[in-house]
């Protein structure tokens, strides 16, 4: 049976991970390769790297660390952050990334999804969507790392992204992100029942039960967490053992 | 040992190369016919779309070379699918015909692509030696139908399909052994040691 995936997310800046971790025996807590290897050994099903480097000369740095990660781990990984062209994607895939995720660039030019999906196949195009519920009760998408609201409604955008060839949706509720109060189950379940592609739940994981809910109530195919794993509140084996006991199929 | 990864502009060659290096071997990436014909092991990778990948292969004249090889050949994902007779992808495309099966699109209630870790079972053939039934990493929207003459590993997703196939010196795996943790590494090692 296809397993539900547990995905640690690493924020990268200038070739180093940004958030600290509690992996005490690491030589350097910021080292991307060591962190990736550690998560890989712990049984992570996939890794997501979000490159938040703002500088424009980022490409060559990024290529280097992506290659290092690819040499070190034997599970799939996705790279996102500032990707806006076929050339960007070509380079990342050549460096060993399995999937790329796009966000702001797709919202400002939706045709990018069609182009990437045609050129590289839908399976490597993850459309990341950051959204928040506004006063009118509707969910709206945000761009630029959550700094700017758009007029595009969440569900409309997710549907359009899939129609254009997205292979996976990474949905982050900004309302829940960092709160450790659980994933936003309501929009999550709307999205998972609306689209045909896999959906990654993101934002809000704080307990074992939150992972269970993302799958059982939210219908997600994968659950992503960052701080929770980095700071060691929960480990991947703990999460997977819990899910397995609750009857959720995982890779142990 | 000379290991050649066929270069036709396909995506995931770097990860295949590094997986081989982790096992202590070296591989070269090439689209040169002489290089390919003098290899001891040939890996035919693939990520992307069947009809455009087949067109690239034909551009380089490799569609004629591949079926004539006598050494072990391993097609991965789209590489495996292209070794089949026919694919429904992109409005239909003729494959290399090494295997007579058709490549079909998943139809049903589950999410497509079939993405993530799923169980393979009914394992046979030397490349599966010492590999126990368990989960490997898949990512694909099209699958190779089961043919008992050639299927050496099964998987279930909206029905049964070929997770791995073999005909003489030709092997194909639908999953990504280079991304399937220790299980996948063992299969690559088995292949390299054939």
Short mmCIF file of C-alpha atoms in Angstrom, two decimals:
data_model
loop_
_atom_site.label_atom_id
_atom_site.label_comp_id
_atom_site.label_asym_id
_atom_site.label_seq_id
_atom_site.Cartn_x
_atom_site.Cartn_y
_atom_site.Cartn_z
CA UNK A 1 0.00 0.00 0.00
CA UNK A 2 1.20 3.49 -0.82
CA UNK A 3 2.65 5.03 2.34
CA UNK A 4 1.78 8.45 3.71
CA UNK A 5 4.96 10.52 3.59
CA UNK A 6 6.68 12.44 6.37
CA UNK A 7 8.76 15.31 5.04
CA UNK A 8 11.14 17.51 7.02
CA UNK A 9 11.60 20.95 5.50
CA UNK A 10 14.92 22.79 5.67
CA UNK A 11 15.25 26.52 5.14
CA UNK A 12 18.45 27.39 3.36
CA UNK A 13 20.20 30.73 3.19
CA UNK A 14 23.52 31.28 1.41
CA UNK A 15 24.08 27.55 1.30
CA UNK A 16 23.42 26.90 5.00
CA UNK A 17 20.34 25.88 6.95
CA UNK A 18 18.83 28.77 8.80
CA UNK A 19 16.88 27.34 11.67
CA UNK A 20 18.88 25.79 14.45
CA UNK A 21 18.43 22.20 15.44
CA UNK A 22 18.90 20.09 18.49
CA UNK A 23 21.03 17.49 16.77
CA UNK A 24 23.71 17.91 19.38
CA UNK A 25 26.32 15.66 17.88
CA UNK A 26 26.44 17.45 14.56
CA UNK A 27 29.71 19.18 13.89
CA UNK A 28 27.86 22.16 12.59
CA UNK A 29 24.14 22.63 13.04
CA UNK A 30 23.92 24.68 9.88
CA UNK A 31 25.46 22.12 7.59
CA UNK A 32 22.91 21.11 4.98
CA UNK A 33 24.49 17.81 4.12
CA UNK A 34 24.84 16.59 7.69
CA UNK A 35 21.27 17.56 8.50
CA UNK A 36 19.94 15.91 5.36
CA UNK A 37 21.85 12.71 6.06
CA UNK A 38 20.54 12.66 9.59
CA UNK A 39 16.91 13.00 8.50
CA UNK A 40 17.50 10.40 5.85
CA UNK A 41 18.85 7.91 8.40
CA UNK A 42 15.89 8.61 10.67
CA UNK A 43 13.51 7.48 7.95
CA UNK A 44 12.35 10.70 6.31
CA UNK A 45 10.49 9.80 3.12
CA UNK A 46 11.56 12.90 1.28
CA UNK A 47 13.17 16.26 2.01
CA UNK A 48 12.12 19.75 0.98
CA UNK A 49 14.64 22.59 0.81
CA UNK A 50 13.37 26.11 0.73
CA UNK A 51 16.11 28.45 -0.44
CA UNK A 52 15.41 31.87 1.01
CA UNK A 53 18.60 33.48 -0.28
CA UNK A 54 17.70 36.83 -1.76
CA UNK A 55 20.87 37.59 -3.70
CA UNK A 56 20.87 37.26 -7.44
CA UNK A 57 24.18 35.38 -7.63
CA UNK A 58 22.51 32.51 -5.84
CA UNK A 59 22.53 30.06 -8.72
CA UNK A 60 26.06 28.75 -8.45
CA UNK A 61 25.95 28.45 -4.64
CA UNK A 62 22.70 26.61 -4.91
CA UNK A 63 24.01 24.25 -7.52
CA UNK A 64 26.88 23.32 -5.22
CA UNK A 65 24.82 22.45 -2.18
CA UNK A 66 22.17 20.68 -4.21
CA UNK A 67 24.90 18.48 -5.66
CA UNK A 68 26.32 17.78 -2.20
CA UNK A 69 22.90 16.78 -0.91
CA UNK A 70 22.34 14.54 -3.90
CA UNK A 71 25.67 12.80 -3.31
CA UNK A 72 24.87 12.26 0.36
CA UNK A 73 21.29 11.00 0.45
CA UNK A 74 19.35 8.19 -1.20
CA UNK A 75 15.82 9.54 -0.90
CA UNK A 76 14.05 12.09 -3.11
CA UNK A 77 14.25 15.81 -2.47
CA UNK A 78 12.57 18.98 -3.67
CA UNK A 79 14.16 22.40 -4.01
CA UNK A 80 12.16 25.61 -3.94
CA UNK A 81 12.78 29.33 -3.70
CA UNK A 82 13.04 31.93 -6.43
CA UNK A 83 12.58 29.49 -9.31
CA UNK A 84 11.08 31.28 -12.28
CA UNK A 85 12.29 29.72 -15.53
CA UNK A 86 12.96 26.53 -17.43
CA UNK A 87 16.68 27.28 -17.12
CA UNK A 88 16.48 27.40 -13.31
CA UNK A 89 14.78 24.02 -13.25
CA UNK A 90 17.12 22.45 -15.80
CA UNK A 91 20.07 23.36 -13.63
CA UNK A 92 18.54 22.07 -10.41
CA UNK A 93 17.53 18.75 -11.95
CA UNK A 94 21.00 18.40 -13.44
CA UNK A 95 22.41 18.89 -9.95
CA UNK A 96 20.32 16.01 -8.63
CA UNK A 97 17.08 17.55 -7.37
CA UNK A 98 14.06 15.32 -8.02
CA UNK A 99 11.38 17.97 -7.88
CA UNK A 100 11.25 21.72 -7.80
CA UNK A 101 8.65 23.86 -6.13
CA UNK A 102 7.38 27.15 -7.45
CA UNK A 103 5.25 29.73 -5.71
CA UNK A 104 5.38 33.48 -6.39
CA UNK A 105 6.63 33.11 -9.96
CA UNK A 106 3.70 30.85 -10.81
CA UNK A 107 1.17 33.25 -9.36
CA UNK A 108 2.59 36.16 -11.30
CA UNK A 109 2.91 34.12 -14.50
CA UNK A 110 0.72 30.98 -14.34
CA UNK A 111 1.94 29.75 -17.72
CA UNK A 112 5.19 28.84 -16.01
CA UNK A 113 3.44 25.75 -14.66
CA UNK A 114 2.44 24.61 -18.16
CA UNK A 115 5.95 25.20 -19.47
CA UNK A 116 7.70 23.30 -16.69
CA UNK A 117 5.21 20.47 -16.73
CA UNK A 118 5.63 20.05 -20.47
CA UNK A 119 9.41 20.27 -20.36
CA UNK A 120 10.11 18.06 -17.35
CA UNK A 121 6.91 16.15 -16.65
CA UNK A 122 4.25 16.93 -14.06
CA UNK A 123 5.92 14.63 -11.54
CA UNK A 124 8.67 17.13 -10.80
CA UNK A 125 6.53 20.28 -10.61
CA UNK A 126 5.36 21.05 -7.09
CA UNK A 127 3.21 24.13 -6.76
CA UNK A 128 3.61 25.59 -3.28
CA UNK A 129 0.72 27.70 -2.08
CA UNK A 130 0.81 29.94 1.00
CA UNK A 131 -2.61 31.08 2.12
CA UNK A 132 -4.48 32.74 4.95
CA UNK A 133 -8.15 33.15 5.84
CA UNK A 134 -9.24 36.74 5.55
CA UNK A 135 -12.00 38.68 7.26
CA UNK A 136 -14.43 37.87 4.49
CA UNK A 137 -14.09 34.23 5.48
CA UNK A 138 -12.27 33.29 2.29
CA UNK A 139 -8.77 31.91 1.88
CA UNK A 140 -6.40 34.04 -0.21
CA UNK A 141 -2.98 33.26 -1.60
CA UNK A 142 0.16 35.14 -0.59
CA UNK A 143 3.44 35.60 -2.40
CA UNK A 144 6.99 36.74 -1.58
CA UNK A 145 7.36 34.41 1.36
CA UNK A 146 3.99 35.39 2.78
CA UNK A 147 4.62 39.13 2.67
CA UNK A 148 2.16 40.12 -0.04
CA UNK A 149 -1.47 39.18 -0.36
CA UNK A 150 -2.87 38.57 -3.81
CA UNK A 151 -6.47 38.75 -4.98
CA UNK A 152 -6.33 35.13 -6.05
CA UNK A 153 -8.43 32.84 -3.91
CA UNK A 154 -6.81 29.66 -2.63
CA UNK A 155 -9.18 27.11 -4.12
CA UNK A 156 -9.34 28.83 -7.51
CA UNK A 157 -5.58 28.90 -7.67
CA UNK A 158 -5.06 25.28 -6.62
CA UNK A 159 -7.52 24.16 -9.27
CA UNK A 160 -5.87 26.28 -11.95
CA UNK A 161 -2.40 25.05 -10.97
CA UNK A 162 -3.53 21.44 -11.37
CA UNK A 163 -5.25 22.16 -14.68
CA UNK A 164 -1.99 23.65 -15.89
CA UNK A 165 0.01 20.57 -14.99
CA UNK A 166 1.14 20.75 -11.37
CA UNK A 167 2.17 17.30 -10.17
CA UNK A 168 1.78 18.00 -6.47
CA UNK A 169 0.42 20.74 -4.23
CA UNK A 170 2.29 21.92 -1.14
CA UNK A 171 -0.29 23.78 0.88
CA UNK A 172 0.86 25.95 3.78
CA UNK A 173 -1.63 27.67 6.03
CA UNK A 174 0.09 30.84 7.21
CA UNK A 175 -2.44 31.08 10.03
CA UNK A 176 -1.19 27.79 11.43
CA UNK A 177 2.48 27.99 10.51
CA UNK A 178 4.72 28.08 13.56
CA UNK A 179 1.79 27.84 15.99
CA UNK A 180 2.14 24.11 16.68
CA UNK A 181 -1.65 24.03 16.92
CA UNK A 182 -2.22 21.55 14.11
CA UNK A 183 -2.61 21.69 10.35
CA UNK A 184 -5.46 23.70 8.84
CA UNK A 185 -7.71 20.70 8.29
CA UNK A 186 -10.67 22.44 6.75
CA UNK A 187 -8.97 23.95 3.69
CA UNK A 188 -6.72 20.91 3.51
CA UNK A 189 -9.64 18.54 3.11
CA UNK A 190 -11.27 20.83 0.55
CA UNK A 191 -8.08 20.78 -1.49
CA UNK A 192 -7.41 17.05 -1.20
CA UNK A 193 -10.91 16.18 -2.33
CA UNK A 194 -10.84 18.75 -5.11
CA UNK A 195 -7.62 17.80 -6.91
CA UNK A 196 -6.32 14.59 -8.46
CA UNK A 197 -2.67 15.12 -7.57
CA UNK A 198 -0.98 14.40 -4.21
CA UNK A 199 -1.18 17.12 -1.56
CA UNK A 200 1.44 17.92 1.10
CA UNK A 201 0.05 19.46 4.28
CA UNK A 202 2.25 22.14 5.80
CA UNK A 203 2.12 24.59 8.68
CA UNK A 204 1.11 23.95 12.26
CA UNK A 205 2.39 20.49 13.23
CA UNK A 206 2.91 20.36 16.98
CA UNK A 207 1.96 16.90 18.17
CA UNK A 208 1.74 13.30 17.02
CA UNK A 209 -1.98 13.62 16.65
CA UNK A 210 -1.61 16.54 14.26
CA UNK A 211 0.10 14.25 11.77
CA UNK A 212 -2.63 11.68 12.19
CA UNK A 213 -5.31 14.33 11.58
CA UNK A 214 -3.59 15.59 8.42
CA UNK A 215 -4.01 12.13 6.92
CA UNK A 216 -7.21 10.86 8.54
CA UNK A 217 -9.25 14.08 8.47
CA UNK A 218 -7.34 16.22 5.97
CA UNK A 219 -6.84 13.48 3.39
CA UNK A 220 -3.24 14.57 2.73
CA UNK A 221 -0.73 12.30 1.01
CA UNK A 222 2.20 13.78 2.91
CA UNK A 223 2.82 15.97 5.94
CA UNK A 224 5.64 18.47 6.19
CA UNK A 225 7.19 19.93 9.32
CA UNK A 226 10.23 22.06 10.03
CA UNK A 227 10.78 23.48 13.50
CA UNK A 228 9.16 20.53 15.21
CA UNK A 229 11.83 18.20 13.84
CA UNK A 230 14.67 20.69 13.94
CA UNK A 231 14.20 21.44 17.62
CA UNK A 232 13.60 17.81 18.42
CA UNK A 233 10.14 18.08 19.95
CA UNK A 234 9.30 15.03 17.90
CA UNK A 235 11.44 12.70 15.85
CA UNK A 236 10.51 11.04 12.58
CA UNK A 237 10.57 7.50 14.07
CA UNK A 238 8.19 8.66 16.83
CA UNK A 239 5.77 10.11 14.31
CA UNK A 240 5.86 7.05 12.08
CA UNK A 241 5.43 4.61 14.96
CA UNK A 242 2.41 6.57 16.20
CA UNK A 243 0.83 6.69 12.75
CA UNK A 244 1.41 3.01 12.20
CA UNK A 245 -0.26 2.15 15.51
CA UNK A 246 -3.23 4.26 14.46
CA UNK A 247 -3.54 2.29 11.23
CA UNK A 248 -1.97 4.79 8.85
CA UNK A 249 0.31 3.19 6.26
CA UNK A 250 3.87 4.47 6.61
CA UNK A 251 7.33 3.30 5.60
CA UNK A 252 9.00 1.96 8.74
CA UNK B 1 34.13 -2.28 -15.30
CA UNK B 2 32.76 0.30 -17.69
CA UNK B 3 29.35 1.64 -16.67
CA UNK B 4 27.65 3.98 -19.11
CA UNK B 5 24.58 6.05 -18.32
CA UNK B 6 22.82 6.96 -21.54
CA UNK B 7 22.69 10.70 -22.02
CA UNK B 8 19.76 11.97 -24.02
CA UNK B 9 18.97 15.07 -22.02
CA UNK B 10 16.87 13.22 -19.42
CA UNK B 11 16.50 14.63 -15.95
CA UNK B 12 17.77 12.56 -13.10
CA UNK B 13 21.17 11.36 -14.28
CA UNK B 14 23.12 13.02 -11.49
CA UNK B 15 21.35 11.04 -8.77
CA UNK B 16 21.89 7.79 -10.67
CA UNK B 17 25.55 8.65 -11.02
CA UNK B 18 25.99 9.46 -7.33
CA UNK B 19 24.12 6.30 -6.29
CA UNK B 20 26.65 4.30 -8.31
CA UNK B 21 29.52 6.23 -6.75
CA UNK B 22 28.24 5.52 -3.24
CA UNK B 23 28.59 1.85 -4.11
CA UNK B 24 32.22 2.37 -5.02
CA UNK B 25 31.86 2.32 -8.81
CA UNK B 26 32.32 5.00 -11.43
CA UNK B 27 29.91 5.70 -14.26
CA UNK B 28 30.23 7.87 -17.35
CA UNK B 29 27.45 9.79 -19.00
CA UNK B 30 27.43 9.43 -22.77
CA UNK B 31 25.35 9.53 -25.90
CA UNK B 32 28.22 8.22 -28.01
CA UNK B 33 27.38 4.96 -29.76
CA UNK B 34 30.89 3.55 -29.42
CA UNK B 35 30.99 4.30 -25.72
CA UNK B 36 27.62 2.64 -25.22
CA UNK B 37 28.47 -0.40 -27.34
CA UNK B 38 31.71 -1.05 -25.45
CA UNK B 39 30.17 -0.74 -21.97
CA UNK B 40 29.90 -3.62 -19.51
CA UNK B 41 26.74 -2.22 -17.97
CA UNK B 42 24.33 0.29 -19.47
CA UNK B 43 21.85 2.37 -17.51
CA UNK B 44 18.96 3.95 -19.34
CA UNK B 45 17.51 6.61 -17.03
CA UNK B 46 14.47 8.70 -17.58
CA UNK B 47 12.26 11.32 -16.07
CA UNK B 48 9.79 13.32 -18.05
CA UNK B 49 7.51 12.70 -20.93
CA UNK B 50 7.64 9.63 -23.22
CA UNK B 51 7.12 11.14 -26.65
CA UNK B 52 9.64 13.97 -26.20
CA UNK B 53 12.18 11.59 -24.63
CA UNK B 54 11.76 9.11 -27.49
CA UNK B 55 12.25 11.93 -29.99
CA UNK B 56 15.52 12.87 -28.24
CA UNK B 57 16.63 9.27 -28.33
CA UNK B 58 15.92 9.04 -32.06
CA UNK B 59 17.71 12.32 -32.73
CA UNK B 60 20.84 10.73 -31.35
CA UNK B 61 20.29 7.47 -33.21
CA UNK B 62 20.17 5.60 -29.92
CA UNK B 63 16.82 3.94 -30.60
CA UNK B 64 18.65 1.63 -33.03
CA UNK B 65 21.60 0.94 -30.73
CA UNK B 66 19.83 0.10 -27.50
CA UNK B 67 17.91 -3.02 -28.60
CA UNK B 68 21.10 -4.56 -30.04
CA UNK B 69 23.07 -4.45 -26.79
CA UNK B 70 24.17 -7.78 -25.34
CA UNK B 71 25.37 -6.55 -21.93
CA UNK B 72 23.05 -5.95 -18.95
CA UNK B 73 20.89 -2.88 -19.51
CA UNK B 74 18.82 -1.28 -16.75
CA UNK B 75 15.97 1.06 -17.70
CA UNK B 76 14.74 3.23 -14.86
CA UNK B 77 11.21 4.69 -14.75
CA UNK B 78 10.64 6.29 -18.16
CA UNK B 79 13.67 4.32 -19.38
CA UNK B 80 11.79 1.11 -18.59
CA UNK B 81 8.63 2.40 -20.21
CA UNK B 82 10.45 3.35 -23.41
CA UNK B 83 11.77 -0.22 -23.73
CA UNK B 84 8.16 -1.36 -24.16
CA UNK B 85 6.27 -1.62 -27.44
CA UNK B 86 3.85 1.23 -27.12
CA UNK B 87 3.02 4.11 -24.78
CA UNK B 88 -0.27 5.92 -24.40
CA UNK B 89 1.55 9.03 -23.19
CA UNK B 90 1.41 12.24 -25.22
CA UNK B 91 -1.20 10.96 -27.65
CA UNK B 92 0.63 7.67 -28.21
CA UNK B 93 4.19 6.77 -29.07
CA UNK B 94 6.00 3.71 -30.38
CA UNK B 95 8.65 2.46 -27.98
CA UNK B 96 11.78 0.41 -28.57
CA UNK B 97 9.81 -2.84 -28.52
CA UNK B 98 12.25 -4.83 -26.39
CA UNK B 99 9.25 -5.78 -24.27
CA UNK B 100 5.86 -6.37 -25.95
CA UNK B 101 3.81 -4.67 -23.24
CA UNK B 102 1.84 -1.43 -23.51
CA UNK B 103 2.40 1.55 -21.20
CA UNK B 104 -0.94 2.79 -19.89
CA UNK B 105 -2.17 5.73 -17.88
CA UNK B 106 -3.49 5.09 -14.37
CA UNK B 107 -7.25 5.37 -14.18
CA UNK B 108 -9.23 5.39 -10.95
CA UNK B 109 -9.96 7.07 -7.69
CA UNK B 110 -6.44 7.44 -6.30
CA UNK B 111 -4.13 10.41 -6.77
CA UNK B 112 -2.10 10.61 -9.95
CA UNK B 113 0.97 10.66 -10.19
CA UNK B 114 1.50 7.53 -8.12
CA UNK B 115 4.03 9.29 -5.92
CA UNK B 116 5.81 7.93 -2.89
CA UNK B 117 6.82 4.68 -1.23
CA UNK B 118 4.87 1.57 -2.17
CA UNK B 119 5.31 -2.17 -1.71
CA UNK B 120 6.81 -4.45 -4.30
CA UNK B 121 6.20 -8.17 -4.11
CA UNK B 122 6.58 -11.41 -6.03
CA UNK B 123 10.25 -10.71 -6.54
CA UNK B 124 12.36 -12.88 -8.81
CA UNK B 125 15.52 -12.63 -10.94
CA UNK B 126 19.15 -11.97 -9.92
CA UNK B 127 18.76 -8.22 -9.43
CA UNK B 128 16.21 -8.86 -6.69
CA UNK B 129 18.47 -11.27 -4.84
CA UNK B 130 18.75 -10.46 -1.15
CA UNK B 131 16.05 -7.82 -1.55
CA UNK B 132 13.04 -8.42 0.65
CA UNK B 133 9.53 -7.32 -0.23
CA UNK B 134 9.09 -3.79 1.01
CA UNK B 135 8.65 -0.18 0.01
CA UNK B 136 10.47 1.59 -2.80
CA UNK B 137 10.03 5.07 -4.25
CA UNK B 138 7.75 5.57 -7.24
CA UNK B 139 6.77 8.65 -9.15
CA UNK B 140 4.85 8.09 -12.37
CA UNK B 141 1.46 8.53 -14.01
CA UNK B 142 1.84 5.73 -16.57
CA UNK B 143 2.56 2.09 -15.86
CA UNK B 144 3.68 -1.05 -17.65
CA UNK B 145 1.04 -3.77 -17.61
CA UNK B 146 1.82 -7.15 -16.09
CA UNK B 147 3.10 -9.88 -18.39
CA UNK B 148 3.97 -13.06 -16.54
CA UNK B 149 6.74 -13.81 -19.00
CA UNK B 150 8.62 -10.64 -18.11
CA UNK B 151 7.34 -9.18 -14.84
CA UNK B 152 9.83 -9.82 -12.00
CA UNK B 153 8.23 -7.59 -9.35
CA UNK B 154 4.66 -6.43 -8.88
CA UNK B 155 3.09 -3.39 -7.28
CA UNK B 156 -0.55 -2.47 -6.63
CA UNK B 157 -1.99 0.95 -7.33
CA UNK B 158 -5.51 1.02 -8.74
CA UNK B 159 -4.67 -2.48 -9.93
CA UNK B 160 -1.60 -4.58 -10.40
CA UNK B 161 1.27 -3.35 -12.56
CA UNK B 162 4.88 -4.23 -13.34
CA UNK B 163 7.29 -2.77 -10.78
CA UNK B 164 10.17 -4.49 -12.56
CA UNK B 165 10.60 -6.45 -15.77
CA UNK B 166 13.32 -8.58 -17.35
CA UNK B 167 13.94 -10.05 -20.76
CA UNK B 168 17.32 -11.68 -21.38
CA UNK B 169 19.89 -8.96 -20.63
CA UNK B 170 17.31 -6.18 -20.40
CA UNK B 171 15.98 -5.06 -17.03
CA UNK B 172 13.48 -2.34 -16.25
CA UNK B 173 12.36 -0.87 -12.94
CA UNK B 174 9.42 1.48 -12.60
CA UNK B 175 10.53 2.79 -9.21
CA UNK B 176 13.72 4.76 -8.58
CA UNK B 177 16.30 2.47 -7.00
CA UNK B 178 18.64 5.45 -6.69
CA UNK B 179 16.04 7.11 -4.45
CA UNK B 180 14.83 4.03 -2.59
CA UNK B 181 17.21 4.09 0.36
CA UNK B 182 19.06 0.87 1.23
CA UNK B 183 16.67 -1.41 -0.69
CA UNK B 184 17.32 0.45 -3.92
CA UNK B 185 21.06 0.52 -3.38
CA UNK B 186 21.06 -3.25 -3.02
CA UNK B 187 19.30 -3.62 -6.38
CA UNK B 188 21.76 -1.32 -8.13
CA UNK B 189 24.61 -3.27 -6.57
CA UNK B 190 23.05 -6.53 -7.79
CA UNK B 191 22.75 -5.12 -11.28
CA UNK B 192 26.33 -3.88 -11.36
CA UNK B 193 27.53 -7.28 -10.17
CA UNK B 194 25.58 -9.30 -12.76
#
